[in-house]
Structure formats: C-alpha cells, structure tokens
Tab-separated table of C-alpha atoms in Angstrom:
chain	number	residue	atom	x	y	z
A	1	GLU	CA	0.000	0.000	0.000
A	2	ILE	CA	1.280	3.460	-0.915
A	3	VAL	CA	1.401	5.770	2.105
A	4	LEU	CA	0.936	9.476	1.375
A	5	THR	CA	2.394	11.997	3.825
A	6	GLN	CA	1.191	15.575	3.571
A	7	SER	CA	3.031	18.562	4.961
A	8	PRO	CA	2.680	20.822	6.718
A	9	GLY	CA	-0.199	19.712	8.899
A	10	THR	CA	-1.424	23.287	9.171
A	11	LEU	CA	-0.576	26.322	7.075
A	12	SER	CA	-1.412	29.768	8.491
A	13	LEU	CA	-1.596	32.398	5.765
A	14	SER	CA	-3.340	35.658	4.925
A	15	PRO	CA	-5.676	36.252	1.976
A	16	GLY	CA	-3.648	37.160	-1.090
A	17	GLU	CA	-0.670	35.016	-0.100
A	18	ARG	CA	0.509	31.861	-1.850
A	19	ALA	CA	0.007	28.422	-0.324
A	20	THR	CA	2.340	25.538	-1.119
A	21	LEU	CA	1.190	22.095	0.016
A	22	SER	CA	3.293	18.954	-0.232
A	23	CYS	CA	2.306	15.321	-0.702
A	24	ARG	CA	5.053	12.702	-0.531
A	25	ALA	CA	4.471	9.054	-1.455
A	26	SER	CA	6.201	6.049	0.112
A	27	GLN	CA	6.786	4.672	-3.397
A	28	SER	CA	6.382	5.995	-6.901
A	29	VAL	CA	2.777	6.741	-7.872
A	30	PRO	CA	2.049	4.888	-11.134
A	31	ILE	CA	1.389	7.123	-14.128
A	32	ASN	CA	1.304	10.127	-11.737
A	33	TYR	CA	-2.240	9.168	-10.800
A	34	LEU	CA	-2.427	11.760	-8.042
A	35	ALA	CA	-5.433	13.933	-7.209
A	36	TRP	CA	-6.073	16.818	-4.848
A	37	TYR	CA	-9.360	17.536	-3.070
A	38	GLN	CA	-10.628	20.452	-1.000
A	39	GLN	CA	-12.941	19.897	1.946
A	40	LYS	CA	-14.711	22.621	3.886
A	41	PRO	CA	-16.370	22.010	7.275
A	42	GLY	CA	-19.621	20.106	6.947
A	43	GLN	CA	-19.135	19.525	3.225
A	44	ALA	CA	-18.088	16.666	0.986
A	45	PRO	CA	-14.659	16.819	-0.646
A	46	ARG	CA	-14.394	18.561	-4.024
A	47	LEU	CA	-12.018	17.488	-6.778
A	48	LEU	CA	-9.452	20.158	-7.648
A	49	ILE	CA	-6.652	18.433	-9.556
A	50	TYR	CA	-6.207	15.008	-11.165
A	51	GLY	CA	-3.339	13.397	-13.031
A	52	ALA	CA	-1.059	15.462	-10.775
A	53	SER	CA	-1.540	18.669	-12.764
A	54	THR	CA	-4.890	18.809	-14.601
A	55	ARG	CA	-7.478	21.143	-13.106
A	56	ALA	CA	-10.968	19.711	-12.759
A	57	THR	CA	-13.887	21.410	-14.458
A	58	GLY	CA	-14.692	24.806	-12.989
A	59	ILE	CA	-11.598	25.042	-10.775
A	60	PRO	CA	-9.996	28.525	-10.841
A	61	ASP	CA	-6.549	28.809	-12.370
A	62	ARG	CA	-5.066	30.028	-9.075
A	63	PHE	CA	-4.988	26.304	-8.192
A	64	SER	CA	-2.151	24.351	-9.784
A	65	GLY	CA	-0.633	20.927	-9.260
A	66	SER	CA	2.823	19.682	-10.070
A	67	GLY	CA	5.202	16.852	-9.375
A	68	SER	CA	5.874	13.274	-10.348
A	69	GLY	CA	7.059	9.985	-8.923
A	70	THR	CA	6.971	10.422	-5.151
A	71	ASP	CA	6.806	14.212	-4.694
A	72	PHE	CA	3.760	16.295	-5.524
A	73	THR	CA	2.748	19.875	-4.798
A	74	LEU	CA	-0.500	21.814	-4.771
A	75	THR	CA	-0.033	25.568	-5.128
A	76	ILE	CA	-2.751	28.111	-4.479
A	77	ASN	CA	-1.827	31.551	-5.748
A	78	ARG	CA	-3.419	34.649	-4.180
A	79	LEU	CA	-5.515	32.924	-1.511
A	80	GLU	CA	-9.180	33.913	-1.532
A	81	PRO	CA	-11.325	33.774	1.644
A	82	GLU	CA	-13.141	30.704	0.291
A	83	ASP	CA	-9.856	28.775	-0.102
A	84	PHE	CA	-9.357	28.290	3.627
A	85	ALA	CA	-10.122	24.606	4.050
A	86	VAL	CA	-8.513	21.176	4.399
A	87	TYR	CA	-6.757	19.707	1.362
A	88	TYR	CA	-6.179	16.012	0.717
A	89	CYS	CA	-4.050	14.240	-1.850
A	90	GLN	CA	-5.068	10.823	-3.174
A	91	GLN	CA	-3.178	8.273	-5.235
A	92	TYR	CA	-5.310	6.097	-7.482
A	93	GLY	CA	-2.595	4.358	-9.498
A	94	SER	CA	-2.031	1.489	-7.106
A	95	SER	CA	-4.536	-0.675	-5.247
A	96	PRO	CA	-5.701	0.044	-2.661
A	97	GLN	CA	-6.163	3.714	-3.387
A	98	THR	CA	-5.005	5.868	-0.479
A	99	PHE	CA	-5.370	9.419	0.805
A	100	GLY	CA	-2.958	11.646	2.657
A	101	GLN	CA	-3.870	12.787	6.157
A	102	GLY	CA	-4.680	16.323	4.999
A	103	THR	CA	-3.287	19.857	5.280
A	104	LYS	CA	-5.401	22.555	6.882
A	105	VAL	CA	-5.015	26.023	5.366
A	106	GLU	CA	-6.167	28.513	7.992
A	107	ILE	CA	-6.428	32.279	8.133
A	108	LYS	CA	-3.496	33.898	9.883
B	1	GLU	CA	-26.501	17.699	-13.756
B	2	VAL	CA	-24.685	14.825	-12.040
B	3	GLN	CA	-26.063	14.209	-8.559
B	4	LEU	CA	-25.375	11.601	-5.899
B	5	VAL	CA	-27.955	11.761	-3.127
B	6	GLN	CA	-27.284	9.686	-0.037
B	7	SER	CA	-29.712	8.399	2.551
B	8	GLY	CA	-30.106	10.154	5.876
B	9	ALA	CA	-28.246	9.866	9.152
B	10	GLU	CA	-28.557	6.594	11.054
B	11	VAL	CA	-28.185	5.615	14.705
B	12	ARG	CA	-27.703	1.945	15.532
B	13	LYS	CA	-26.587	-0.241	18.413
B	14	PRO	CA	-23.476	-2.424	18.276
B	15	GLY	CA	-24.175	-5.724	16.538
B	16	GLU	CA	-27.036	-4.372	14.441
B	17	SER	CA	-27.087	-4.391	10.667
B	18	LEU	CA	-27.382	-1.383	8.387
B	19	LYS	CA	-27.595	-0.572	4.689
B	20	ILE	CA	-27.104	2.984	3.438
B	21	SER	CA	-27.761	4.151	-0.090
B	22	CYS	CA	-26.486	6.481	-2.776
B	23	LYS	CA	-28.887	7.370	-5.603
B	24	ALA	CA	-27.334	8.623	-8.822
B	25	SER	CA	-28.865	10.848	-11.463
B	26	GLY	CA	-27.814	12.993	-14.401
B	27	TYR	CA	-25.573	10.411	-16.092
B	28	SER	CA	-25.501	6.787	-17.231
B	29	PHE	CA	-25.296	4.862	-13.937
B	30	THR	CA	-23.877	1.743	-15.577
B	31	SER	CA	-21.003	3.589	-17.273
B	32	TYR	CA	-19.173	4.807	-14.171
B	33	TRP	CA	-17.893	3.264	-10.958
B	34	ILE	CA	-19.215	4.256	-7.518
B	35	GLY	CA	-16.829	4.243	-4.571
B	36	TRP	CA	-17.269	4.616	-0.826
B	37	VAL	CA	-15.051	6.698	1.449
B	38	ARG	CA	-15.040	6.745	5.253
B	39	GLN	CA	-14.274	9.790	7.377
B	40	MET	CA	-14.134	9.129	11.098
B	41	PRO	CA	-14.876	12.084	13.400
B	42	GLY	CA	-12.191	14.744	13.031
B	43	LYS	CA	-10.084	12.492	10.807
B	44	GLY	CA	-9.058	12.109	7.172
B	45	LEU	CA	-10.462	10.206	4.223
B	46	GLU	CA	-10.198	6.423	3.789
B	47	TRP	CA	-10.916	4.599	0.515
B	48	MET	CA	-13.167	1.607	1.261
B	49	GLY	CA	-14.019	0.083	-2.078
B	50	ILE	CA	-15.632	0.570	-5.448
B	51	ILE	CA	-18.257	-1.066	-7.650
B	52	TYR	CA	-19.079	-1.005	-11.344
B	53	PRO	CA	-22.888	-1.136	-11.551
B	54	GLY	CA	-22.732	-2.351	-15.141
B	55	ASP	CA	-21.593	-5.829	-14.101
B	56	SER	CA	-21.263	-5.526	-10.271
B	57	ASP	CA	-17.456	-5.902	-10.413
B	58	THR	CA	-16.436	-4.881	-6.875
B	59	ARG	CA	-13.035	-4.119	-5.364
B	60	TYR	CA	-12.322	-3.621	-1.656
B	61	SER	CA	-9.485	-2.116	0.306
B	62	PRO	CA	-7.884	-4.870	2.414
B	63	SER	CA	-8.755	-2.756	5.474
B	64	PHE	CA	-12.466	-3.099	4.726
B	65	GLN	CA	-12.650	-6.499	3.000
B	66	GLY	CA	-15.020	-8.700	4.965
B	67	GLN	CA	-16.170	-5.785	7.132
B	68	VAL	CA	-18.650	-4.234	4.689
B	69	THR	CA	-20.494	-5.174	1.517
B	70	ILE	CA	-20.837	-2.878	-1.480
B	71	SER	CA	-23.631	-3.508	-3.951
B	72	ALA	CA	-25.674	-1.746	-6.615
B	73	ASP	CA	-29.128	-1.968	-8.169
B	74	LYS	CA	-28.899	-0.623	-11.692
B	75	SER	CA	-32.685	-0.697	-12.143
B	76	ILE	CA	-32.957	2.210	-9.704
B	77	SER	CA	-29.466	3.744	-10.175
B	78	THR	CA	-28.564	3.185	-6.540
B	79	ALA	CA	-25.428	1.928	-4.813
B	80	TYR	CA	-25.316	0.561	-1.289
B	81	LEU	CA	-22.946	0.073	1.602
B	82	GLN	CA	-23.944	-2.404	4.257
B	83	TRP	CA	-22.810	-3.882	7.549
B	84	SER	CA	-24.014	-7.101	9.169
B	85	GLY	CA	-22.659	-6.415	12.649
B	86	LEU	CA	-21.863	-2.808	13.470
B	87	LYS	CA	-19.184	-1.781	15.941
B	88	ALA	CA	-18.734	1.498	17.781
B	89	SER	CA	-15.646	2.054	15.629
B	90	ASP	CA	-17.894	2.198	12.534
B	91	THR	CA	-19.138	5.589	13.719
B	92	ALA	CA	-18.210	7.916	10.875
B	93	MET	CA	-19.374	9.931	7.901
B	94	TYR	CA	-19.605	7.823	4.769
B	95	TYR	CA	-19.405	9.352	1.313
B	96	CYS	CA	-20.213	7.809	-2.025
B	97	ALA	CA	-18.440	9.217	-5.056
B	98	ARG	CA	-18.378	8.634	-8.812
B	99	SER	CA	-15.278	7.505	-10.663
B	100	PRO	CA	-14.558	6.883	-14.362
B	101	GLY	CA	-12.740	3.670	-13.437
B	102	PRO	CA	-11.267	1.542	-10.635
B	103	ARG	CA	-7.986	3.419	-11.093
B	104	HIS	CA	-9.360	6.926	-11.332
B	105	ASN	CA	-10.049	9.882	-9.117
B	106	PHE	CA	-13.525	10.681	-7.808
B	107	ASP	CA	-15.173	13.495	-9.747
B	108	TYR	CA	-18.562	13.857	-8.033
B	109	TRP	CA	-19.408	13.193	-4.404
B	110	GLY	CA	-22.560	12.586	-2.414
B	111	GLN	CA	-23.373	14.752	0.577
B	112	GLY	CA	-22.421	12.056	3.061
B	113	THR	CA	-24.318	9.813	5.503
B	114	LEU	CA	-23.494	10.025	9.203
B	115	VAL	CA	-23.591	6.644	10.912
B	116	THR	CA	-23.531	6.600	14.705
B	117	VAL	CA	-23.102	3.312	16.547
B	118	SER	CA	-23.722	3.555	20.261
B	119	SER	CA	-25.228	1.442	22.981
C-alpha cells in the first residue's frame, strides 16, 4: 500500500498570499495518478486536480498541481477567503487507493 | 446535472445491521464506478471500495474487506454500503463518489451519511 504523507499539517496564511502544500508518497505513484481535493467544514470533498496537474472542471486557475514519482505539490496563488479549508491528496494508481492525512489552510 | 444523493443519518446499536444508499442521477449509472469513502470524526479520508454497476465488479481495500459489503441496483441507479454487525468504531461519515474507473479519481461526491453506533 502506498502511504501518502502531507506537509505541513497546518498552514497559516493571509488572503492574497501563496500556499504551497506537499504530498510525498512512500513509493512511486504509477502514471502520476495523483489527485487533490478540497474539503470545507460540513461539506463533501471537491475534486481540484487530477493526473497530478490537470485542473478539474470549474476550478480557478489560481490552483495548480505539479510533481511526479513520489513528490507532488498543490499551489494556491493569491488565496481567496473561500480557499481556507482542508486539502487532501489521493493516489489512485495502485490498489488500494489511499489518501494523505490532509493539510489545513487557515487564516493567519 | 450529475447528482449523488445519499440516505439520511442513522443511529444503531453495536451488533445491528445497516444498509445505506447512494442514488445517482444525471448520467448513465452503468457507465461509471461508484466508490465509498469513510471519514471518522475529526479524521481524514479512507478509501473503502468501489463497484461497477454495469456488471457488479467490486473491489475492496484490504482494510475493509469482509467488514462491509458494497452492492448496486442498476434498475434504480442506486449503490449501497452495508454492515451485518456494526461496531462502535464504525461511527463515521460515509461518502459515495463517482469515478470513471477503478484506477481513477472521484469526480462527483454525495453529501455524506453520518452513521452513529452507540449502545
């Protein structure tokens, strides 16, 4: 099973700043099958990025994903008030699929 | 519009059985997979398993194999997650989500079903 470790656990930033979230895999993620989700309190997760770098439909271009192999990054440029949430990475290239433990982006 | 509508919150006692549902609409139910994800209180997401309603091909995470059963009824575009003997540790929010394949991300999610197991 591929273990995903996200860092930092919490990121304290102000609106307008850039957020850089890391997701490290215990072994190479096949075909870079890595997704990112956003979850707000009381809501279901929402797909942001799939295939490591492809934005899902309707996702603003301030969200970008990068990386390959074992190291992946989600970058949020110019944080908006609605971006403060928990973010999860997921690998779906190897069975069983697994999620990271999440990074909380909070208002500083 | 793609929608996954899950059944309402449930409260059960340890040892009881339970079946929760996820009704799909707005797309061809038999052309996509439906997965289930657990979120324990204050915790992260855990991938439980996935089913292809077209032929009922089902895959489970080893962590959940034998603990739950995933099924689907394509005549009513509904997927299910069931337990035959609940434990207190099954208390969690359960989400269903649509996927293009068994090795794909989830693109649409249900609103979640809160299951509480308490004596």
